[in-house]
Amino acid sequence: MTNVKTAIEALEEVTDEDLEDLCDAAESAILDGGGFGWLKPPPRAVLGRYFRGVVLVPERHLFVGRLEDRVSAAIQLQEPPRNNEAQSHAATLTTLFVSPWARGHGIGPRLIQAVEGRATDLGYLRLNFDVRATQVDAVRLFEHLGFEHWGTDPAYAVVDGKLIPGHYYSKQLRNLPKKKKTKNRKKNTQ
């Protein structure tokens, strides 16, 4: 295997050049069956608006993988909405794709690890993820990286007119902080 240059980075803004690469990579991943929910590539303008919009949402963090300086993969960390206090301990890993021409260089696992690191830095205890059961390479990768399969929805998606099951995964990033014990003090009632 030849030595190729790869990099993982968080994008705060999407340049025109990165947008073209993101759209190219996303289209090729969609056509290959691994396109984060899309079954066929939407018009380029729709993809472009989507990626430009992602970086504007405060609760979303876009990470990209580069192969020879070209964006070839992406993933997002989605923080829970602020009004969901009961589930504020868990973030969601979403919209992972690696273009077919960039697979086999370790970009996918490194993107997932980057999201795990950011989620940990932000104080989240758990990271959740869901995927179509037919995406066996993604399932294998997440299980290899320590994600625990906890449930299956038999009607998760419709692909080519057929119901496709989907799997739900979680990974514990850190433990719940222990509450400090307070000493019971008897009131002095003199």
C-alpha positions as a LaTeX table, in Angstrom:
\begin{tabular}{lrrr}
\hline
Residue & $x$ (\AA) & $y$ (\AA) & $z$ (\AA) \\
\hline
Met1 & 0.00 & 0.00 & 0.00 \\
Thr2 & 1.36 & 3.39 & $-0.91$ \\
Asn3 & 1.74 & 6.07 & 1.69 \\
Val4 & $-1.11$ & 8.54 & 1.32 \\
Lys5 & $-1.71$ & 11.74 & 3.23 \\
Thr6 & $-4.85$ & 11.75 & 5.39 \\
Ala7 & $-6.17$ & 14.24 & 7.92 \\
Ile8 & $-9.20$ & 14.71 & 10.17 \\
Glu9 & $-10.44$ & 18.17 & 11.06 \\
Ala10 & $-13.42$ & 20.04 & 12.46 \\
Leu11 & $-14.87$ & 22.59 & 10.05 \\
Glu12 & $-16.20$ & 25.84 & 11.46 \\
Glu13 & $-16.97$ & 27.14 & 7.97 \\
Val14 & $-17.23$ & 25.49 & 4.56 \\
Thr15 & $-15.09$ & 27.03 & 1.82 \\
Asp16 & $-16.16$ & 26.82 & $-1.82$ \\
Glu17 & $-13.41$ & 24.26 & $-2.51$ \\
Asp18 & $-14.38$ & 22.14 & 0.51 \\
Leu19 & $-18.03$ & 22.38 & $-0.50$ \\
Glu20 & $-17.26$ & 20.95 & $-3.95$ \\
Asp21 & $-15.27$ & 18.11 & $-2.38$ \\
Leu22 & $-17.99$ & 17.45 & 0.23 \\
Cys23 & $-20.65$ & 17.26 & $-2.46$ \\
Asp24 & $-18.51$ & 14.98 & $-4.67$ \\
Ala25 & $-17.73$ & 12.67 & $-1.75$ \\
Ala26 & $-21.33$ & 12.61 & $-0.55$ \\
Glu27 & $-22.67$ & 11.87 & $-4.03$ \\
Ser28 & $-20.27$ & 8.97 & $-4.51$ \\
Ala29 & $-21.11$ & 7.56 & $-1.06$ \\
Ile30 & $-24.85$ & 7.86 & $-1.74$ \\
Leu31 & $-24.51$ & 6.08 & $-5.09$ \\
Asp32 & $-22.54$ & 3.33 & $-3.31$ \\
Gly33 & $-25.34$ & 2.84 & $-0.77$ \\
Gly34 & $-23.76$ & 4.54 & 2.23 \\
Gly35 & $-25.15$ & 8.03 & 2.00 \\
Phe36 & $-26.40$ & 9.00 & 5.45 \\
Gly37 & $-30.08$ & 8.61 & 4.64 \\
Trp38 & $-30.25$ & 9.71 & 1.03 \\
Leu39 & $-30.93$ & 6.87 & $-1.41$ \\
Lys40 & $-30.09$ & 8.90 & $-4.51$ \\
Pro41 & $-28.06$ & 12.09 & $-4.72$ \\
Pro42 & $-30.14$ & 15.24 & $-4.42$ \\
Pro43 & $-29.39$ & 18.18 & $-6.72$ \\
Arg44 & $-25.96$ & 19.69 & $-6.03$ \\
Ala45 & $-27.56$ & 22.94 & $-4.79$ \\
Val46 & $-29.49$ & 20.99 & $-2.12$ \\
Leu47 & $-26.33$ & 19.23 & $-0.92$ \\
Gly48 & $-24.50$ & 22.54 & $-0.88$ \\
Arg49 & $-27.17$ & 24.26 & 1.21 \\
Tyr50 & $-27.25$ & 21.27 & 3.55 \\
Phe51 & $-23.50$ & 21.37 & 4.30 \\
Arg52 & $-23.36$ & 25.16 & 4.54 \\
Gly53 & $-26.29$ & 25.01 & 6.97 \\
Val54 & $-24.74$ & 22.36 & 9.19 \\
Val55 & $-21.96$ & 24.68 & 10.35 \\
Leu56 & $-24.50$ & 27.38 & 11.22 \\
Val57 & $-26.33$ & 25.22 & 13.77 \\
Pro58 & $-24.76$ & 25.70 & 17.22 \\
Glu59 & $-25.62$ & 22.14 & 18.34 \\
Arg60 & $-23.93$ & 20.53 & 15.30 \\
His61 & $-20.23$ & 19.94 & 14.74 \\
Leu62 & $-18.99$ & 18.94 & 11.28 \\
Phe63 & $-15.81$ & 16.90 & 10.95 \\
Val64 & $-14.23$ & 15.97 & 7.64 \\
Gly65 & $-11.69$ & 13.43 & 6.56 \\
Arg66 & $-9.20$ & 14.39 & 3.88 \\
Leu67 & $-7.30$ & 12.17 & 1.50 \\
Glu68 & $-4.47$ & 13.96 & $-0.26$ \\
Asp69 & $-5.96$ & 17.28 & 0.93 \\
Arg70 & $-9.40$ & 16.58 & $-0.63$ \\
Val71 & $-12.46$ & 16.21 & 1.58 \\
Ser72 & $-13.41$ & 12.57 & 1.15 \\
Ala73 & $-15.55$ & 11.84 & 4.22 \\
Ala74 & $-17.64$ & 13.55 & 6.87 \\
Ile75 & $-19.39$ & 12.98 & 10.17 \\
Gln76 & $-21.38$ & 15.12 & 12.58 \\
Leu77 & $-21.75$ & 15.38 & 16.30 \\
Gln78 & $-25.26$ & 16.47 & 17.24 \\
Glu79 & $-25.78$ & 17.81 & 20.73 \\
Pro80 & $-29.20$ & 17.33 & 22.35 \\
Pro81 & $-31.62$ & 20.27 & 22.15 \\
Arg82 & $-31.39$ & 22.63 & 25.09 \\
Asn83 & $-34.97$ & 21.94 & 26.15 \\
Asn84 & $-34.24$ & 18.23 & 26.70 \\
Glu85 & $-32.68$ & 18.40 & 30.15 \\
Ala86 & $-33.47$ & 14.75 & 30.96 \\
Gln87 & $-31.34$ & 13.53 & 28.05 \\
Ser88 & $-28.70$ & 16.24 & 28.16 \\
His89 & $-26.04$ & 13.67 & 29.06 \\
Ala90 & $-26.02$ & 12.04 & 25.60 \\
Ala91 & $-24.98$ & 13.32 & 22.19 \\
Thr92 & $-25.55$ & 11.68 & 18.82 \\
Leu93 & $-23.05$ & 10.73 & 16.16 \\
Thr94 & $-24.75$ & 11.16 & 12.77 \\
Thr95 & $-24.37$ & 11.36 & 8.99 \\
Leu96 & $-21.11$ & 9.43 & 8.66 \\
Phe97 & $-19.96$ & 8.69 & 5.13 \\
Val98 & $-16.66$ & 7.86 & 3.46 \\
Ser99 & $-16.50$ & 8.08 & $-0.31$ \\
Pro100 & $-15.70$ & 4.73 & $-1.96$ \\
Trp101 & $-12.40$ & 6.03 & $-3.37$ \\
Ala102 & $-11.17$ & 6.97 & 0.14 \\
Arg103 & $-12.01$ & 3.75 & 1.99 \\
Gly104 & $-9.31$ & 1.56 & 3.44 \\
His105 & $-7.12$ & 4.40 & 4.72 \\
Gly106 & $-8.46$ & 4.54 & 8.30 \\
Ile107 & $-10.43$ & 7.75 & 7.79 \\
Gly108 & $-13.75$ & 6.36 & 9.08 \\
Pro109 & $-12.43$ & 5.15 & 12.45 \\
Arg110 & $-10.49$ & 8.38 & 12.95 \\
Leu111 & $-13.60$ & 10.48 & 12.23 \\
Ile112 & $-15.56$ & 8.50 & 14.82 \\
Gln113 & $-12.74$ & 8.94 & 17.35 \\
Ala114 & $-12.70$ & 12.70 & 16.67 \\
Val115 & $-16.43$ & 12.88 & 17.43 \\
Glu116 & $-15.94$ & 10.81 & 20.58 \\
Gly117 & $-13.18$ & 13.18 & 21.68 \\
Arg118 & $-15.26$ & 16.30 & 21.09 \\
Ala119 & $-18.27$ & 14.76 & 22.86 \\
Thr120 & $-16.08$ & 13.87 & 25.83 \\
Asp121 & $-14.57$ & 17.37 & 25.89 \\
Leu122 & $-18.09$ & 18.82 & 25.90 \\
Gly123 & $-18.94$ & 16.70 & 28.96 \\
Tyr124 & $-21.25$ & 14.10 & 27.44 \\
Leu125 & $-21.49$ & 10.71 & 29.13 \\
Arg126 & $-22.82$ & 8.73 & 26.17 \\
Leu127 & $-22.69$ & 8.81 & 22.41 \\
Asn128 & $-25.58$ & 7.33 & 20.38 \\
Phe129 & $-25.74$ & 6.18 & 16.78 \\
Asp130 & $-28.21$ & 4.42 & 14.49 \\
Val131 & $-27.67$ & 2.71 & 11.15 \\
Arg132 & $-29.49$ & 0.59 & 8.58 \\
Ala133 & $-28.83$ & $-3.11$ & 9.21 \\
Thr134 & $-27.84$ & $-3.51$ & 5.56 \\
Gln135 & $-24.81$ & $-1.28$ & 6.04 \\
Val136 & $-22.74$ & $-4.16$ & 7.35 \\
Asp137 & $-19.35$ & $-2.43$ & 7.05 \\
Ala138 & $-20.56$ & 0.44 & 9.22 \\
Val139 & $-22.07$ & $-2.00$ & 11.74 \\
Arg140 & $-18.78$ & $-3.92$ & 11.91 \\
Leu141 & $-16.79$ & $-0.70$ & 12.35 \\
Phe142 & $-18.94$ & 0.65 & 15.19 \\
Glu143 & $-18.93$ & $-2.67$ & 17.02 \\
His144 & $-15.14$ & $-2.86$ & 16.60 \\
Leu145 & $-14.86$ & 0.62 & 18.15 \\
Gly146 & $-16.80$ & $-0.44$ & 21.25 \\
Phe147 & $-20.33$ & 0.71 & 20.45 \\
Glu148 & $-22.94$ & $-1.49$ & 22.11 \\
His149 & $-25.93$ & $-2.68$ & 20.07 \\
Trp150 & $-28.98$ & $-2.20$ & 22.28 \\
Gly151 & $-31.95$ & $-2.40$ & 19.93 \\
Thr152 & $-33.33$ & $-3.00$ & 16.47 \\
Asp153 & $-36.27$ & $-1.37$ & 14.73 \\
Pro154 & $-37.65$ & $-3.81$ & 12.13 \\
Ala155 & $-39.16$ & $-0.92$ & 10.12 \\
Tyr156 & $-36.29$ & 1.58 & 10.37 \\
Ala157 & $-36.15$ & 2.55 & 6.68 \\
Val158 & $-37.75$ & 1.92 & 3.31 \\
Val159 & $-35.31$ & 1.11 & 0.51 \\
Asp160 & $-36.47$ & 0.01 & $-2.93$ \\
Gly161 & $-39.98$ & $-0.49$ & $-1.59$ \\
Lys162 & $-38.86$ & $-2.83$ & 1.21 \\
Leu163 & $-38.76$ & $-2.27$ & 4.97 \\
Ile164 & $-35.20$ & $-2.42$ & 6.23 \\
Pro165 & $-34.31$ & $-2.94$ & 9.90 \\
Gly166 & $-32.06$ & $-0.49$ & 11.70 \\
His167 & $-29.75$ & $-0.93$ & 14.64 \\
Tyr168 & $-29.28$ & 1.41 & 17.59 \\
Tyr169 & $-25.91$ & 1.73 & 19.31 \\
Ser170 & $-24.47$ & 3.59 & 22.29 \\
Lys171 & $-21.04$ & 4.01 & 23.75 \\
Gln172 & $-20.28$ & 5.14 & 27.26 \\
Leu173 & $-17.70$ & 7.91 & 27.16 \\
Arg174 & $-17.34$ & 8.48 & 30.89 \\
Asn175 & $-19.17$ & 7.71 & 34.12 \\
Leu176 & $-21.75$ & 9.86 & 35.81 \\
Pro177 & $-19.96$ & 12.06 & 38.36 \\
Lys178 & $-20.59$ & 10.88 & 41.88 \\
Lys179 & $-22.47$ & 13.23 & 44.14 \\
Lys180 & $-20.53$ & 14.47 & 47.11 \\
Lys181 & $-21.80$ & 12.99 & 50.33 \\
Thr182 & $-22.85$ & 15.45 & 52.94 \\
Lys183 & $-22.65$ & 14.61 & 56.60 \\
Asn184 & $-25.92$ & 14.45 & 58.44 \\
Arg185 & $-25.67$ & 16.98 & 61.16 \\
Lys186 & $-28.03$ & 16.88 & 64.08 \\
Lys187 & $-29.56$ & 20.21 & 64.82 \\
Asn188 & $-28.67$ & 21.62 & 68.15 \\
Thr189 & $-32.04$ & 22.20 & 69.83 \\
Gln190 & $-31.05$ & 23.65 & 73.16 \\
\hline
\end{tabular}
